[in-house]
Amino acid sequence: MRTGRLEAFSDGVLAILITIMVLELKVPEEPTFEALRPSLVGLLTYLLSFVYIGIYWNNHHHMFQLVRYVSGAILWANLALLFMLSLVPFTTAWMDDTRFAPLPVGVYGANLLLAAISYYVLQLAIFRREGRESLLRQALGRDLKGKLSPVVYVLGILGTFISPWLGVAAYVAVAITWLVPDRRAERFVHEHALED
């Protein structure tokens, strides 16, 4: 099967997740800056999670520009990734509602870690389906960012037990490293004239 249906389904799920998160934001009851102040934490947690969903959407798009056909294993690995990402609105809301209590911040980090692992499993499923000639494998090379991110998540999760802000700082640091889209796949597609 070609990748079109998988990509369309994934795009739809990610759009719904962003919608769910924005609906969780609490609207001030008064038209004043003072009334807006309690919503600022929610806006910041929404921003962080929005950036993460955007990073996954962007990298998922680039990944599947290098994949021509999907197998059952790729479909299931993609569903596992979407499942982990579908928990982001829940863990975001919990972190927000508890004003960054240690356990919710740690669970948020665990959610991000499991999403990263799921993304890696999806890559492995693609590599297995396409063998040594996998264009994605060639484009990613050593994938240093992909290997370091889970380590930083684990450090962030452990750091939350010292201070929740250590965890938040780790999650923000990973987001910043991925904020600029990974151009390897995009460059590889362009160089090999793979665009449809």
mmCIF file of C-alpha atoms in Angstrom:
data_model
loop_
_atom_site.group_PDB
_atom_site.id
_atom_site.type_symbol
_atom_site.label_atom_id
_atom_site.label_comp_id
_atom_site.label_asym_id
_atom_site.label_seq_id
_atom_site.Cartn_x
_atom_site.Cartn_y
_atom_site.Cartn_z
ATOM 1 C CA MET A 1 0.000 0.000 0.000
ATOM 2 C CA ARG A 2 1.218 3.511 -0.771
ATOM 3 C CA THR A 3 1.710 5.979 2.078
ATOM 4 C CA GLY A 4 -1.156 8.381 1.264
ATOM 5 C CA ARG A 5 -3.803 6.908 3.560
ATOM 6 C CA LEU A 6 -1.379 6.573 6.474
ATOM 7 C CA GLU A 7 -0.272 10.185 6.078
ATOM 8 C CA ALA A 8 -3.837 11.504 5.755
ATOM 9 C CA PHE A 9 -4.986 9.581 8.841
ATOM 10 C CA SER A 10 -1.973 10.765 10.847
ATOM 11 C CA ASP A 11 -2.535 14.385 9.777
ATOM 12 C CA GLY A 12 -6.150 14.142 10.909
ATOM 13 C CA VAL A 13 -5.262 12.687 14.304
ATOM 14 C CA LEU A 14 -2.615 15.343 14.947
ATOM 15 C CA ALA A 15 -5.042 18.116 13.973
ATOM 16 C CA ILE A 16 -7.621 16.721 16.408
ATOM 17 C CA LEU A 17 -5.023 16.578 19.203
ATOM 18 C CA ILE A 18 -4.204 20.255 18.730
ATOM 19 C CA THR A 19 -7.921 21.065 18.751
ATOM 20 C CA ILE A 20 -8.434 19.140 21.994
ATOM 21 C CA MET A 21 -5.545 20.998 23.631
ATOM 22 C CA VAL A 22 -6.808 24.436 22.631
ATOM 23 C CA LEU A 23 -10.270 23.579 23.953
ATOM 24 C CA GLU A 24 -8.661 22.856 27.342
ATOM 25 C CA LEU A 25 -7.555 26.485 27.658
ATOM 26 C CA LYS A 26 -9.539 28.410 30.231
ATOM 27 C CA VAL A 27 -11.041 31.645 28.940
ATOM 28 C CA PRO A 28 -10.946 34.556 31.421
ATOM 29 C CA GLU A 29 -14.328 35.693 32.698
ATOM 30 C CA GLU A 30 -13.322 39.361 32.764
ATOM 31 C CA PRO A 31 -11.952 41.497 29.904
ATOM 32 C CA THR A 32 -8.838 42.489 31.845
ATOM 33 C CA PHE A 33 -5.158 41.576 31.906
ATOM 34 C CA GLU A 34 -5.540 40.626 35.563
ATOM 35 C CA ALA A 35 -8.179 38.048 34.622
ATOM 36 C CA LEU A 36 -5.859 36.698 31.909
ATOM 37 C CA ARG A 37 -2.991 36.065 34.348
ATOM 38 C CA PRO A 38 -4.281 32.658 35.637
ATOM 39 C CA SER A 39 -4.580 31.466 32.018
ATOM 40 C CA LEU A 40 -0.931 32.231 31.215
ATOM 41 C CA VAL A 41 0.312 28.910 32.610
ATOM 42 C CA GLY A 42 -2.212 27.091 30.430
ATOM 43 C CA LEU A 43 -1.102 29.082 27.411
ATOM 44 C CA LEU A 44 2.547 28.175 28.053
ATOM 45 C CA THR A 45 1.845 24.463 28.495
ATOM 46 C CA TYR A 46 -0.328 24.578 25.370
ATOM 47 C CA LEU A 47 2.500 26.276 23.472
ATOM 48 C CA LEU A 48 5.032 23.613 24.513
ATOM 49 C CA SER A 49 2.720 20.755 23.567
ATOM 50 C CA PHE A 50 1.666 22.474 20.326
ATOM 51 C CA VAL A 51 5.350 22.760 19.386
ATOM 52 C CA TYR A 52 5.867 19.048 20.131
ATOM 53 C CA ILE A 53 2.877 17.995 18.028
ATOM 54 C CA GLY A 54 4.149 20.302 15.267
ATOM 55 C CA ILE A 55 7.625 18.758 15.438
ATOM 56 C CA TYR A 56 6.188 15.260 15.080
ATOM 57 C CA TRP A 57 3.922 16.346 12.231
ATOM 58 C CA ASN A 58 6.826 17.986 10.399
ATOM 59 C CA ASN A 59 9.245 15.078 10.843
ATOM 60 C CA HIS A 60 6.528 12.523 10.051
ATOM 61 C CA HIS A 61 5.881 14.369 6.779
ATOM 62 C CA HIS A 62 9.571 14.363 5.878
ATOM 63 C CA MET A 63 9.910 10.705 6.855
ATOM 64 C CA PHE A 64 7.133 9.575 4.550
ATOM 65 C CA GLN A 65 8.505 11.570 1.636
ATOM 66 C CA LEU A 66 11.222 8.901 1.622
ATOM 67 C CA VAL A 67 8.901 5.912 1.968
ATOM 68 C CA ARG A 68 6.992 4.591 -1.027
ATOM 69 C CA TYR A 69 5.078 1.646 0.428
ATOM 70 C CA VAL A 70 3.918 0.636 3.891
ATOM 71 C CA SER A 71 3.512 -2.772 5.492
ATOM 72 C CA GLY A 72 1.284 -3.952 8.311
ATOM 73 C CA ALA A 73 4.186 -3.493 10.743
ATOM 74 C CA ILE A 74 4.599 0.129 9.627
ATOM 75 C CA LEU A 75 0.864 0.748 10.052
ATOM 76 C CA TRP A 76 0.924 -0.646 13.606
ATOM 77 C CA ALA A 77 4.095 1.241 14.507
ATOM 78 C CA ASN A 78 2.463 4.436 13.226
ATOM 79 C CA LEU A 79 -0.630 3.725 15.336
ATOM 80 C CA ALA A 80 1.598 3.235 18.395
ATOM 81 C CA LEU A 81 3.135 6.656 17.739
ATOM 82 C CA LEU A 82 -0.313 8.237 17.330
ATOM 83 C CA PHE A 83 -1.456 6.584 20.566
ATOM 84 C CA MET A 84 1.466 8.062 22.487
ATOM 85 C CA LEU A 85 0.828 11.478 20.947
ATOM 86 C CA SER A 86 -2.889 11.196 21.724
ATOM 87 C CA LEU A 87 -1.978 11.194 25.425
ATOM 88 C CA VAL A 88 -0.281 14.612 25.136
ATOM 89 C CA PRO A 89 -3.533 16.601 25.715
ATOM 90 C CA PHE A 90 -4.151 14.592 28.896
ATOM 91 C CA THR A 91 -0.623 14.941 30.292
ATOM 92 C CA THR A 92 -0.545 18.611 29.286
ATOM 93 C CA ALA A 93 -3.828 19.320 31.090
ATOM 94 C CA TRP A 94 -2.675 17.437 34.198
ATOM 95 C CA MET A 95 0.604 19.346 34.298
ATOM 96 C CA ASP A 96 -1.290 22.624 33.849
ATOM 97 C CA ASP A 97 -4.069 21.892 36.346
ATOM 98 C CA THR A 98 -1.559 20.950 39.070
ATOM 99 C CA ARG A 99 0.615 24.018 38.372
ATOM 100 C CA PHE A 100 3.657 21.895 37.487
ATOM 101 C CA ALA A 101 3.587 19.446 40.393
ATOM 102 C CA PRO A 102 6.491 16.952 40.221
ATOM 103 C CA LEU A 103 4.523 13.802 39.326
ATOM 104 C CA PRO A 104 2.487 15.330 36.450
ATOM 105 C CA VAL A 105 5.642 16.963 35.042
ATOM 106 C CA GLY A 106 7.394 13.574 35.223
ATOM 107 C CA VAL A 107 4.438 11.845 33.559
ATOM 108 C CA TYR A 108 4.468 14.495 30.817
ATOM 109 C CA GLY A 109 8.151 13.684 30.259
ATOM 110 C CA ALA A 110 7.391 9.956 30.219
ATOM 111 C CA ASN A 111 4.738 10.661 27.575
ATOM 112 C CA LEU A 112 7.324 12.510 25.475
ATOM 113 C CA LEU A 113 9.843 9.695 26.000
ATOM 114 C CA LEU A 114 7.344 7.032 24.906
ATOM 115 C CA ALA A 115 6.433 9.099 21.836
ATOM 116 C CA ALA A 116 10.137 9.343 20.926
ATOM 117 C CA ILE A 117 10.564 5.584 21.369
ATOM 118 C CA SER A 118 7.465 4.967 19.230
ATOM 119 C CA TYR A 119 8.853 7.222 16.512
ATOM 120 C CA TYR A 120 12.115 5.266 16.599
ATOM 121 C CA VAL A 121 10.204 1.957 16.361
ATOM 122 C CA LEU A 122 8.377 3.380 13.321
ATOM 123 C CA GLN A 123 11.743 4.181 11.732
ATOM 124 C CA LEU A 124 12.941 0.634 12.440
ATOM 125 C CA ALA A 125 9.801 -0.820 10.840
ATOM 126 C CA ILE A 126 10.483 1.245 7.735
ATOM 127 C CA PHE A 127 14.136 0.172 7.679
ATOM 128 C CA ARG A 128 13.090 -3.474 7.988
ATOM 129 C CA ARG A 129 10.518 -3.170 5.189
ATOM 130 C CA GLU A 130 12.915 -1.410 2.830
ATOM 131 C CA GLY A 131 16.158 -3.178 3.730
ATOM 132 C CA ARG A 132 19.649 -1.782 3.341
ATOM 133 C CA GLU A 133 18.572 0.399 0.431
ATOM 134 C CA SER A 134 16.141 2.376 2.594
ATOM 135 C CA LEU A 135 16.190 5.989 1.496
ATOM 136 C CA LEU A 136 15.167 7.022 4.998
ATOM 137 C CA ARG A 137 18.142 5.174 6.505
ATOM 138 C CA GLN A 138 20.469 6.913 4.046
ATOM 139 C CA ALA A 139 18.931 10.320 4.776
ATOM 140 C CA LEU A 140 19.081 10.014 8.576
ATOM 141 C CA GLY A 141 22.642 8.812 8.815
ATOM 142 C CA ARG A 142 23.730 8.607 12.459
ATOM 143 C CA ASP A 143 20.645 10.504 13.717
ATOM 144 C CA LEU A 144 22.394 12.080 16.710
ATOM 145 C CA LYS A 145 19.393 14.260 17.701
ATOM 146 C CA GLY A 146 17.110 11.239 17.616
ATOM 147 C CA LYS A 147 19.415 9.270 19.902
ATOM 148 C CA LEU A 148 20.137 12.086 22.373
ATOM 149 C CA SER A 149 16.538 13.251 22.846
ATOM 150 C CA PRO A 150 15.416 10.190 24.877
ATOM 151 C CA VAL A 151 18.460 10.595 27.130
ATOM 152 C CA VAL A 152 17.493 14.214 27.844
ATOM 153 C CA TYR A 153 13.880 13.137 28.503
ATOM 154 C CA VAL A 154 15.076 10.577 31.075
ATOM 155 C CA LEU A 155 17.272 13.216 32.732
ATOM 156 C CA GLY A 156 14.289 15.579 32.750
ATOM 157 C CA ILE A 157 12.011 12.954 34.290
ATOM 158 C CA LEU A 158 14.574 12.243 37.012
ATOM 159 C CA GLY A 159 15.150 15.975 37.468
ATOM 160 C CA THR A 160 11.470 16.558 38.272
ATOM 161 C CA PHE A 161 12.014 14.869 41.626
ATOM 162 C CA ILE A 162 14.552 17.567 42.482
ATOM 163 C CA SER A 163 12.529 20.370 40.911
ATOM 164 C CA PRO A 164 9.723 20.170 38.344
ATOM 165 C CA TRP A 165 11.388 23.083 36.553
ATOM 166 C CA LEU A 166 14.425 20.908 35.778
ATOM 167 C CA GLY A 167 12.093 18.569 33.916
ATOM 168 C CA VAL A 168 10.377 21.413 32.098
ATOM 169 C CA ALA A 169 13.780 22.864 31.154
ATOM 170 C CA ALA A 170 14.858 19.501 29.696
ATOM 171 C CA TYR A 171 11.640 19.169 27.659
ATOM 172 C CA VAL A 172 11.979 22.731 26.368
ATOM 173 C CA ALA A 173 15.627 22.070 25.455
ATOM 174 C CA VAL A 174 14.677 19.039 23.367
ATOM 175 C CA ALA A 175 11.874 20.990 21.676
ATOM 176 C CA ILE A 176 14.293 23.788 20.806
ATOM 177 C CA THR A 177 16.734 21.331 19.199
ATOM 178 C CA TRP A 178 13.920 19.968 17.019
ATOM 179 C CA LEU A 179 12.173 23.288 16.391
ATOM 180 C CA VAL A 180 14.226 23.846 13.279
ATOM 181 C CA PRO A 181 12.985 21.020 11.069
ATOM 182 C CA ASP A 182 15.387 18.200 10.383
ATOM 183 C CA ARG A 183 16.524 19.120 6.888
ATOM 184 C CA ARG A 184 18.307 15.831 6.131
ATOM 185 C CA ALA A 185 15.221 14.113 4.744
ATOM 186 C CA GLU A 186 14.070 17.255 2.925
ATOM 187 C CA ARG A 187 17.516 17.718 1.348
ATOM 188 C CA PHE A 188 17.687 14.028 0.406
ATOM 189 C CA VAL A 189 14.272 14.198 -1.283
ATOM 190 C CA HIS A 190 15.334 17.272 -3.243
ATOM 191 C CA GLU A 191 18.729 15.851 -4.251
ATOM 192 C CA HIS A 192 17.225 12.588 -5.464
ATOM 193 C CA ALA A 193 14.190 14.190 -7.173
ATOM 194 C CA LEU A 194 11.802 11.999 -5.173
ATOM 195 C CA GLU A 195 8.891 14.439 -5.030
ATOM 196 C CA ASP A 196 5.712 13.356 -6.781
#
